[in-house]
mmCIF file of C-alpha atoms in Angstrom:
data_model
loop_
_atom_site.group_PDB
_atom_site.id
_atom_site.type_symbol
_atom_site.label_atom_id
_atom_site.label_comp_id
_atom_site.label_asym_id
_atom_site.label_seq_id
_atom_site.Cartn_x
_atom_site.Cartn_y
_atom_site.Cartn_z
ATOM 1 C CA MET A 27 0.121 -0.325 -0.016
ATOM 2 C CA ASN A 28 1.217 2.961 -0.553
ATOM 3 C CA ALA A 29 2.305 5.452 1.285
ATOM 4 C CA LEU A 30 -0.134 8.778 2.076
ATOM 5 C CA GLN A 31 0.266 12.452 4.427
ATOM 6 C CA LEU A 32 -2.679 12.900 4.971
ATOM 7 C CA SER A 33 -4.485 16.728 6.220
ATOM 8 C CA LEU A 34 -8.404 16.421 7.009
ATOM 9 C CA GLN A 35 -9.886 19.747 7.047
ATOM 10 C CA PHE A 36 -13.680 21.019 7.838
ATOM 11 C CA ALA A 37 -14.721 24.732 7.552
ATOM 12 C CA ALA A 38 -17.591 26.130 9.910
ATOM 13 C CA PHE A 39 -21.133 25.414 8.135
ATOM 14 C CA ASP A 40 -24.563 24.374 9.371
ATOM 15 C CA GLY A 41 -24.224 20.284 10.366
ATOM 16 C CA ALA A 42 -20.605 19.994 10.036
ATOM 17 C CA ALA A 43 -20.842 17.764 13.068
ATOM 18 C CA ALA A 44 -22.212 14.808 10.858
ATOM 19 C CA HIS A 45 -19.974 15.461 8.382
ATOM 20 C CA ARG A 46 -16.933 15.390 10.719
ATOM 21 C CA ALA A 47 -19.107 11.883 12.063
ATOM 22 C CA ALA A 48 -19.191 10.092 8.544
ATOM 23 C CA LEU A 49 -14.773 11.119 7.476
ATOM 24 C CA PRO A 50 -13.543 9.633 10.549
ATOM 25 C CA ARG A 51 -9.707 10.257 9.974
ATOM 26 C CA HIS A 52 -8.476 6.398 9.385
ATOM 27 C CA LYS A 53 -10.961 5.554 6.813
ATOM 28 C CA VAL A 54 -10.650 8.635 4.344
ATOM 29 C CA ALA A 55 -7.238 7.542 4.884
ATOM 30 C CA ARG A 56 -8.225 3.831 3.705
ATOM 31 C CA TRP A 57 -10.178 4.445 0.946
ATOM 32 C CA ILE A 58 -7.370 7.281 -0.438
ATOM 33 C CA ARG A 59 -4.942 4.873 -0.399
ATOM 34 C CA HIS A 60 -6.769 2.173 -2.390
ATOM 35 C CA ALA A 61 -6.860 4.625 -4.747
ATOM 36 C CA LEU A 62 -2.972 5.894 -5.093
ATOM 37 C CA GLU A 63 -1.205 4.329 -7.717
ATOM 38 C CA ARG A 64 1.770 6.014 -5.631
ATOM 39 C CA ASP A 65 2.579 7.868 -2.858
ATOM 40 C CA ALA A 66 0.986 11.228 -2.030
ATOM 41 C CA GLU A 67 0.212 14.283 0.445
ATOM 42 C CA ILE A 68 -3.543 14.892 -0.322
ATOM 43 C CA ALA A 69 -4.695 17.852 1.625
ATOM 44 C CA VAL A 70 -8.779 17.234 2.328
ATOM 45 C CA ARG A 71 -11.004 20.087 3.157
ATOM 46 C CA ILE A 72 -14.952 19.945 4.197
ATOM 47 C CA VAL A 73 -16.601 23.220 3.485
ATOM 48 C CA GLY A 74 -20.205 24.427 3.479
ATOM 49 C CA ALA A 75 -22.018 25.537 -0.335
ATOM 50 C CA GLU A 76 -20.590 28.929 -0.128
ATOM 51 C CA GLU A 77 -16.702 28.264 -0.351
ATOM 52 C CA GLY A 78 -17.399 25.391 -2.719
ATOM 53 C CA GLN A 79 -19.958 27.732 -4.851
ATOM 54 C CA ALA A 80 -16.823 30.510 -4.451
ATOM 55 C CA LEU A 81 -14.242 27.742 -5.202
ATOM 56 C CA ASN A 82 -15.674 25.766 -8.305
ATOM 57 C CA ARG A 83 -16.697 29.944 -9.457
ATOM 58 C CA ASP A 84 -13.068 31.093 -9.507
ATOM 59 C CA TYR A 85 -11.010 28.199 -10.620
ATOM 60 C CA ARG A 86 -13.549 26.499 -12.728
ATOM 61 C CA GLY A 87 -15.443 29.705 -14.131
ATOM 62 C CA ARG A 88 -19.081 27.434 -12.781
ATOM 63 C CA ASP A 89 -20.447 29.829 -10.516
ATOM 64 C CA TYR A 90 -22.149 26.791 -8.382
ATOM 65 C CA ALA A 91 -20.759 24.335 -5.349
ATOM 66 C CA THR A 92 -20.319 20.838 -6.875
ATOM 67 C CA ASN A 93 -19.248 17.501 -5.132
ATOM 68 C CA VAL A 94 -15.865 17.696 -5.177
ATOM 69 C CA LEU A 95 -12.618 19.947 -6.727
ATOM 70 C CA THR A 96 -9.567 18.335 -6.968
ATOM 71 C CA PHE A 97 -6.432 20.496 -6.894
ATOM 72 C CA ASP A 98 -3.614 18.713 -8.212
ATOM 73 C CA TYR A 99 0.099 20.068 -8.217
ATOM 74 C CA ALA A 100 2.058 16.631 -8.921
ATOM 75 C CA SER A 101 1.261 13.480 -9.728
ATOM 76 C CA GLU A 102 5.425 12.201 -9.854
ATOM 77 C CA PRO A 103 7.308 10.984 -8.167
ATOM 78 C CA VAL A 104 4.320 11.667 -5.114
ATOM 79 C CA VAL A 105 0.691 13.021 -5.873
ATOM 80 C CA ALA A 106 0.594 16.375 -4.424
ATOM 81 C CA ALA A 107 -2.772 17.563 -4.127
ATOM 82 C CA ASP A 108 -5.870 19.227 -2.194
ATOM 83 C CA LEU A 109 -9.838 17.548 -2.432
ATOM 84 C CA VAL A 110 -12.240 19.968 -1.913
ATOM 85 C CA LEU A 111 -15.867 18.131 -0.915
ATOM 86 C CA CYS A 112 -18.957 20.735 -0.883
ATOM 87 C CA ALA A 113 -20.619 18.994 2.288
ATOM 88 C CA PRO A 114 -24.414 19.875 1.248
ATOM 89 C CA VAL A 115 -23.811 18.846 -2.474
ATOM 90 C CA VAL A 116 -22.348 15.364 -0.994
ATOM 91 C CA GLU A 117 -25.872 14.821 1.243
ATOM 92 C CA ARG A 118 -27.451 16.142 -0.944
ATOM 93 C CA GLU A 119 -26.516 13.508 -3.518
ATOM 94 C CA ALA A 120 -26.592 10.480 -1.808
ATOM 95 C CA ARG A 121 -29.990 11.482 -0.048
ATOM 96 C CA GLU A 122 -30.948 11.646 -3.755
ATOM 97 C CA ALA A 123 -29.387 7.841 -4.845
ATOM 98 C CA GLY A 124 -30.631 6.500 -1.673
ATOM 99 C CA LYS A 125 -26.777 5.629 -0.636
ATOM 100 C CA PRO A 126 -25.534 6.369 3.116
ATOM 101 C CA LEU A 127 -23.466 9.383 3.019
ATOM 102 C CA GLN A 128 -20.170 8.143 3.957
ATOM 103 C CA ALA A 129 -20.614 5.568 0.889
ATOM 104 C CA HIS A 130 -20.975 8.834 -1.300
ATOM 105 C CA TYR A 131 -18.391 10.310 0.606
ATOM 106 C CA ALA A 132 -15.519 7.642 -0.124
ATOM 107 C CA HIS A 133 -16.995 7.322 -4.038
ATOM 108 C CA LEU A 134 -15.646 11.006 -4.239
ATOM 109 C CA LEU A 135 -12.663 10.235 -2.604
ATOM 110 C CA VAL A 136 -11.646 7.590 -4.627
ATOM 111 C CA HIS A 137 -12.654 9.423 -7.860
ATOM 112 C CA GLY A 138 -10.828 13.355 -6.486
ATOM 113 C CA ALA A 139 -7.777 11.084 -5.680
ATOM 114 C CA LEU A 140 -7.839 9.309 -8.770
ATOM 115 C CA HIS A 141 -8.142 12.500 -10.510
ATOM 116 C CA ALA A 142 -4.774 14.151 -8.976
ATOM 117 C CA GLN A 143 -3.330 10.640 -10.595
ATOM 118 C CA GLY A 144 -4.159 12.146 -14.318
ATOM 119 C CA TRP A 145 -7.410 9.813 -14.491
ATOM 120 C CA ASP A 146 -10.218 12.410 -16.430
ATOM 121 C CA HIS A 147 -13.759 11.412 -17.381
ATOM 122 C CA GLU A 148 -13.721 14.531 -19.112
ATOM 123 C CA THR A 149 -11.554 13.989 -22.097
ATOM 124 C CA GLY A 150 -13.646 11.578 -24.002
ATOM 125 C CA GLU A 151 -16.202 8.276 -23.529
ATOM 126 C CA ALA A 152 -13.506 5.873 -22.994
ATOM 127 C CA ASP A 153 -11.882 7.597 -20.452
ATOM 128 C CA ALA A 154 -14.974 7.970 -18.373
ATOM 129 C CA GLU A 155 -15.440 4.358 -19.133
ATOM 130 C CA ALA A 156 -12.002 3.285 -17.955
ATOM 131 C CA MET A 157 -12.341 5.870 -15.526
ATOM 132 C CA GLU A 158 -15.496 4.624 -13.841
ATOM 133 C CA ALA A 159 -14.420 1.421 -13.996
ATOM 134 C CA ARG A 160 -11.503 1.676 -11.665
ATOM 135 C CA GLU A 161 -13.513 3.948 -8.970
ATOM 136 C CA THR A 162 -16.163 0.650 -8.880
ATOM 137 C CA GLU A 163 -13.395 -1.761 -9.048
ATOM 138 C CA ILE A 164 -12.175 0.168 -5.688
ATOM 139 C CA LEU A 165 -14.628 0.803 -3.832
ATOM 140 C CA LEU A 166 -16.267 -2.915 -4.137
ATOM 141 C CA ARG A 167 -12.990 -3.418 -2.933
ATOM 142 C CA LEU A 168 -13.422 -1.463 -0.325
ATOM 143 C CA GLY A 169 -17.028 -3.375 0.693
ATOM 144 C CA PHE A 170 -19.151 -0.324 -1.292
ATOM 145 C CA ALA A 171 -21.868 -0.817 -3.013
ATOM 146 C CA ALA A 172 -21.264 -0.442 -6.898
ATOM 147 C CA PRO A 173 -20.980 3.289 -7.206
ATOM 148 C CA TYR A 174 -22.586 3.882 -11.002
ATOM 149 C CA GLY A 175 -26.319 2.225 -11.879
#
């Protein structure tokens, strides 16, 4: 298993305690490690809607809060990245999909960790299918249901 230096941060927002409870550090580290192909230094920040929207607008030009943003700084020799997850969006998506909150967080952390290593689902259908297959393989190995219907 690859080495991981993890920083886990929670912004102040309404309902943060429930998200903190769903994300014990040892589980977050385990989920990310399973997605790593090399050693990594990753900061995970759980934010509210306002911060999530501001980051998505400022860095991607999309003026809405999204579930996960990956800021990848290096992929060799060590992966260096920040993963920002917007708690209200993650919670809403989990509820709409009928998934446990923790399962959806695990999926999005795996998704973000793959992005940090160069995986991309927006470059074409074949890339999207490959990334979805890799996510599914990792999540099944972790004991979660397949994330895509």
